[in-house]
Amino acid sequence: MNRDQAYTLMTQMLQNKNLQKHNLAVEAIMRALAKELKKKHPELSGEEFNEEEWGIVGLLHDADYEITGKDLTKHTLVTEERIKSLGASEKVINGIKAHSDTIKSKRENYLEKAVFACDELSGLITAAALVRPDKKLAGLTTDSVLKRFKEKAFAAGAKREQILLCETELEIPFPEFVKISLEAMQGIAPKLGL
Ligand SMILES: [Fe+2]
């Protein structure tokens, strides 16, 4: 399964444009994290940080959100069935499942840990852009996102403790994690409509 097939499937499964954009945001962050972690871990095989695979995990992580609705015990399993027939690897399938700790509570590699932490951060960054007068990502800075993070009532649904796992599970300091993610989203701002 390549990126084009994953994109086509995601847009077929999701009607809501904001959900499509959320998956695109997580794709961009996942690709940036793969690049970054590959640099930090020359001792590991480059295959561990295959950017295309990391991107596809981000792109499809919430693809069945409209189909499974509020039933978190099924979320990602519909996607799993669909992508198996497209020849998706176990690594990609497990990565998608790992963003939901209801489905897969044990995160076993960097890819699985990355999608779990950045999923929530992407929501916080989107919310931080939307409260700006211009509603754009362009003027948003790492510091302003860090400030929003500390406001508990701001984007309260974005689970802070899950985002902070970047430090223990990815060994990326939190401000750096925000910077990488923000820049990744800014890089595709027109696609995100932000
Ligand atoms: Fe998500």
Short mmCIF file of N, CA, C and O in Angstrom, two decimals, residues 127-183:
data_model
loop_
_atom_site.label_atom_id
_atom_site.label_comp_id
_atom_site.label_asym_id
_atom_site.label_seq_id
_atom_site.Cartn_x
_atom_site.Cartn_y
_atom_site.Cartn_z
N ALA A 127 -6.12 24.13 17.42
CA ALA A 127 -6.94 25.02 18.25
C ALA A 127 -6.22 26.35 18.48
O ALA A 127 -6.84 27.42 18.45
N ALA A 128 -4.90 26.29 18.68
CA ALA A 128 -4.12 27.51 18.93
C ALA A 128 -4.12 28.41 17.69
O ALA A 128 -4.12 29.64 17.80
N ALA A 129 -4.14 27.80 16.50
CA ALA A 129 -4.21 28.61 15.27
C ALA A 129 -5.59 29.24 15.13
O ALA A 129 -5.72 30.41 14.76
N LEU A 130 -6.62 28.47 15.44
CA LEU A 130 -7.99 28.94 15.20
C LEU A 130 -8.41 30.10 16.10
O LEU A 130 -9.35 30.82 15.76
N VAL A 131 -7.76 30.27 17.25
CA VAL A 131 -8.13 31.41 18.10
C VAL A 131 -7.35 32.68 17.74
O VAL A 131 -7.59 33.73 18.30
N ARG A 132 -6.45 32.56 16.79
CA ARG A 132 -5.74 33.76 16.33
C ARG A 132 -6.67 34.59 15.44
O ARG A 132 -7.54 34.03 14.77
N PRO A 133 -6.47 35.93 15.42
CA PRO A 133 -7.35 36.76 14.58
C PRO A 133 -7.34 36.32 13.11
O PRO A 133 -8.38 36.32 12.46
N ASP A 134 -6.16 35.90 12.62
CA ASP A 134 -6.09 35.49 11.21
C ASP A 134 -6.40 34.01 11.01
O ASP A 134 -6.45 33.52 9.88
N LYS A 135 -6.57 33.29 12.12
CA LYS A 135 -6.84 31.84 12.08
C LYS A 135 -5.79 31.06 11.26
O LYS A 135 -6.13 30.06 10.61
N LYS A 136 -4.56 31.54 11.30
CA LYS A 136 -3.51 30.91 10.49
C LYS A 136 -2.41 30.31 11.36
O LYS A 136 -2.14 30.79 12.46
N LEU A 137 -1.76 29.30 10.81
CA LEU A 137 -0.61 28.69 11.50
C LEU A 137 0.64 29.54 11.36
O LEU A 137 1.55 29.45 12.19
N ALA A 138 0.68 30.36 10.30
CA ALA A 138 1.93 31.04 9.95
C ALA A 138 2.52 31.85 11.11
O ALA A 138 3.72 31.79 11.36
N GLY A 139 1.69 32.60 11.81
CA GLY A 139 2.22 33.47 12.86
C GLY A 139 2.38 32.77 14.21
O GLY A 139 2.84 33.38 15.18
N LEU A 140 1.98 31.53 14.27
CA LEU A 140 2.04 30.80 15.54
C LEU A 140 3.50 30.41 15.84
O LEU A 140 4.23 30.00 14.96
N THR A 141 3.90 30.56 17.10
CA THR A 141 5.27 30.19 17.48
C THR A 141 5.24 29.04 18.49
O THR A 141 4.20 28.77 19.10
N THR A 142 6.41 28.42 18.64
CA THR A 142 6.52 27.36 19.64
C THR A 142 6.12 27.90 21.02
O THR A 142 5.36 27.25 21.75
N ASP A 143 6.61 29.09 21.36
CA ASP A 143 6.29 29.67 22.67
C ASP A 143 4.79 29.87 22.87
O ASP A 143 4.27 29.62 23.95
N SER A 144 4.11 30.32 21.82
CA SER A 144 2.67 30.54 22.00
C SER A 144 1.93 29.22 22.18
O SER A 144 0.98 29.14 22.96
N VAL A 145 2.40 28.17 21.51
CA VAL A 145 1.77 26.85 21.72
C VAL A 145 2.06 26.36 23.14
O VAL A 145 1.18 25.82 23.82
N LEU A 146 3.29 26.58 23.60
CA LEU A 146 3.65 26.15 24.97
C LEU A 146 2.78 26.87 26.00
O LEU A 146 2.36 26.28 27.00
N LYS A 147 2.50 28.13 25.72
CA LYS A 147 1.65 28.90 26.63
C LYS A 147 0.23 28.33 26.65
O LYS A 147 -0.37 28.14 27.71
N ARG A 148 -0.29 28.05 25.48
CA ARG A 148 -1.64 27.46 25.38
C ARG A 148 -1.69 26.11 26.10
O ARG A 148 -2.69 25.77 26.74
N PHE A 149 -0.62 25.35 25.98
CA PHE A 149 -0.55 24.04 26.63
C PHE A 149 -0.78 24.17 28.14
O PHE A 149 -1.46 23.34 28.74
N LYS A 150 -0.20 25.23 28.71
CA LYS A 150 -0.30 25.40 30.17
C LYS A 150 -1.69 25.84 30.61
O LYS A 150 -2.05 25.68 31.78
N GLU A 151 -2.47 26.42 29.70
CA GLU A 151 -3.85 26.81 30.05
C GLU A 151 -4.72 25.56 30.02
O GLU A 151 -5.07 25.07 28.95
N LYS A 152 -5.05 25.08 31.21
CA LYS A 152 -5.77 23.80 31.28
C LYS A 152 -7.11 23.79 30.54
O LYS A 152 -7.52 22.79 29.98
N ALA A 153 -7.78 24.96 30.56
CA ALA A 153 -9.11 25.01 29.94
C ALA A 153 -9.04 25.12 28.42
O ALA A 153 -10.03 24.91 27.72
N PHE A 154 -7.86 25.46 27.90
CA PHE A 154 -7.73 25.64 26.46
C PHE A 154 -7.64 24.28 25.77
O PHE A 154 -6.79 23.45 26.12
N ALA A 155 -8.49 24.06 24.77
CA ALA A 155 -8.51 22.77 24.07
C ALA A 155 -8.39 21.63 25.08
O ALA A 155 -7.47 20.80 25.01
N ALA A 156 -9.30 21.64 26.03
CA ALA A 156 -9.21 20.71 27.17
C ALA A 156 -9.21 19.24 26.74
O ALA A 156 -8.70 18.37 27.44
N GLY A 157 -9.75 18.98 25.55
CA GLY A 157 -9.78 17.60 25.05
C GLY A 157 -8.40 17.07 24.66
O GLY A 157 -8.21 15.86 24.52
N ALA A 158 -7.45 17.97 24.43
CA ALA A 158 -6.10 17.54 24.04
C ALA A 158 -5.36 17.09 25.30
O ALA A 158 -4.98 17.91 26.14
N LYS A 159 -5.19 15.80 25.42
CA LYS A 159 -4.67 15.24 26.68
C LYS A 159 -3.19 15.58 26.88
O LYS A 159 -2.32 15.06 26.20
N ARG A 160 -2.97 16.45 27.86
CA ARG A 160 -1.60 16.96 28.13
C ARG A 160 -0.63 15.83 28.49
O ARG A 160 0.50 15.81 28.03
N GLU A 161 -1.07 14.93 29.34
CA GLU A 161 -0.12 13.89 29.80
C GLU A 161 0.28 12.96 28.64
O GLU A 161 1.39 12.43 28.59
N GLN A 162 -0.63 12.80 27.68
CA GLN A 162 -0.33 11.97 26.50
C GLN A 162 0.72 12.67 25.62
O GLN A 162 1.63 12.03 25.10
N ILE A 163 0.58 13.98 25.47
CA ILE A 163 1.54 14.75 24.66
C ILE A 163 2.93 14.70 25.30
O ILE A 163 3.94 14.53 24.63
N LEU A 164 2.95 14.82 26.63
CA LEU A 164 4.23 14.86 27.34
C LEU A 164 5.00 13.54 27.30
O LEU A 164 6.18 13.50 27.67
N LEU A 165 4.35 12.49 26.84
CA LEU A 165 5.07 11.21 26.69
C LEU A 165 6.20 11.31 25.68
O LEU A 165 7.06 10.44 25.61
N CYS A 166 6.21 12.41 24.89
CA CYS A 166 7.34 12.62 23.97
C CYS A 166 8.66 12.57 24.73
O CYS A 166 9.66 12.12 24.19
N GLU A 167 8.64 13.05 25.97
CA GLU A 167 9.90 13.12 26.73
C GLU A 167 10.37 11.74 27.17
O GLU A 167 11.55 11.43 27.06
N THR A 168 9.45 10.93 27.68
CA THR A 168 9.87 9.63 28.20
C THR A 168 9.89 8.54 27.11
O THR A 168 10.74 7.66 27.13
N GLU A 169 8.96 8.62 26.17
CA GLU A 169 8.87 7.53 25.19
C GLU A 169 9.67 7.80 23.92
O GLU A 169 10.10 6.88 23.24
N LEU A 170 9.84 9.08 23.58
CA LEU A 170 10.58 9.41 22.35
C LEU A 170 11.92 10.08 22.65
O LEU A 170 12.70 10.34 21.74
N GLU A 171 12.13 10.41 23.91
CA GLU A 171 13.34 11.14 24.34
C GLU A 171 13.50 12.45 23.56
O GLU A 171 14.61 12.85 23.20
N ILE A 172 12.39 13.10 23.29
CA ILE A 172 12.43 14.42 22.66
C ILE A 172 11.91 15.43 23.68
O ILE A 172 10.78 15.29 24.17
N PRO A 173 12.72 16.45 24.03
CA PRO A 173 12.23 17.45 24.98
C PRO A 173 10.94 18.08 24.45
O PRO A 173 10.79 18.30 23.24
N PHE A 174 10.03 18.38 25.37
CA PHE A 174 8.70 18.86 24.97
C PHE A 174 8.75 20.09 24.04
O PHE A 174 8.08 20.08 22.99
N PRO A 175 9.55 21.12 24.36
CA PRO A 175 9.56 22.28 23.43
C PRO A 175 10.02 21.91 22.02
O PRO A 175 9.51 22.43 21.03
N GLU A 176 10.95 20.98 21.94
CA GLU A 176 11.42 20.53 20.63
C GLU A 176 10.32 19.76 19.89
O GLU A 176 10.12 19.90 18.68
N PHE A 177 9.58 18.98 20.65
CA PHE A 177 8.47 18.21 20.08
C PHE A 177 7.43 19.16 19.49
O PHE A 177 6.90 18.94 18.38
N VAL A 178 7.16 20.23 20.20
CA VAL A 178 6.20 21.23 19.72
C VAL A 178 6.74 21.90 18.45
O VAL A 178 6.02 22.06 17.46
N LYS A 179 8.02 22.26 18.48
CA LYS A 179 8.63 22.95 17.33
C LYS A 179 8.56 22.07 16.07
O LYS A 179 8.14 22.53 15.00
N ILE A 180 8.96 20.82 16.21
CA ILE A 180 8.94 19.90 15.06
C ILE A 180 7.51 19.78 14.51
O ILE A 180 7.27 19.83 13.30
N SER A 181 6.57 19.62 15.42
CA SER A 181 5.17 19.39 15.01
C SER A 181 4.57 20.64 14.38
O SER A 181 3.86 20.56 13.36
N LEU A 182 4.83 21.77 15.01
CA LEU A 182 4.30 23.04 14.48
C LEU A 182 4.86 23.30 13.08
O LEU A 182 4.11 23.64 12.15
N GLU A 183 6.16 23.15 12.92
CA GLU A 183 6.76 23.40 11.61
C GLU A 183 6.23 22.43 10.56
O GLU A 183 6.03 22.81 9.40
#
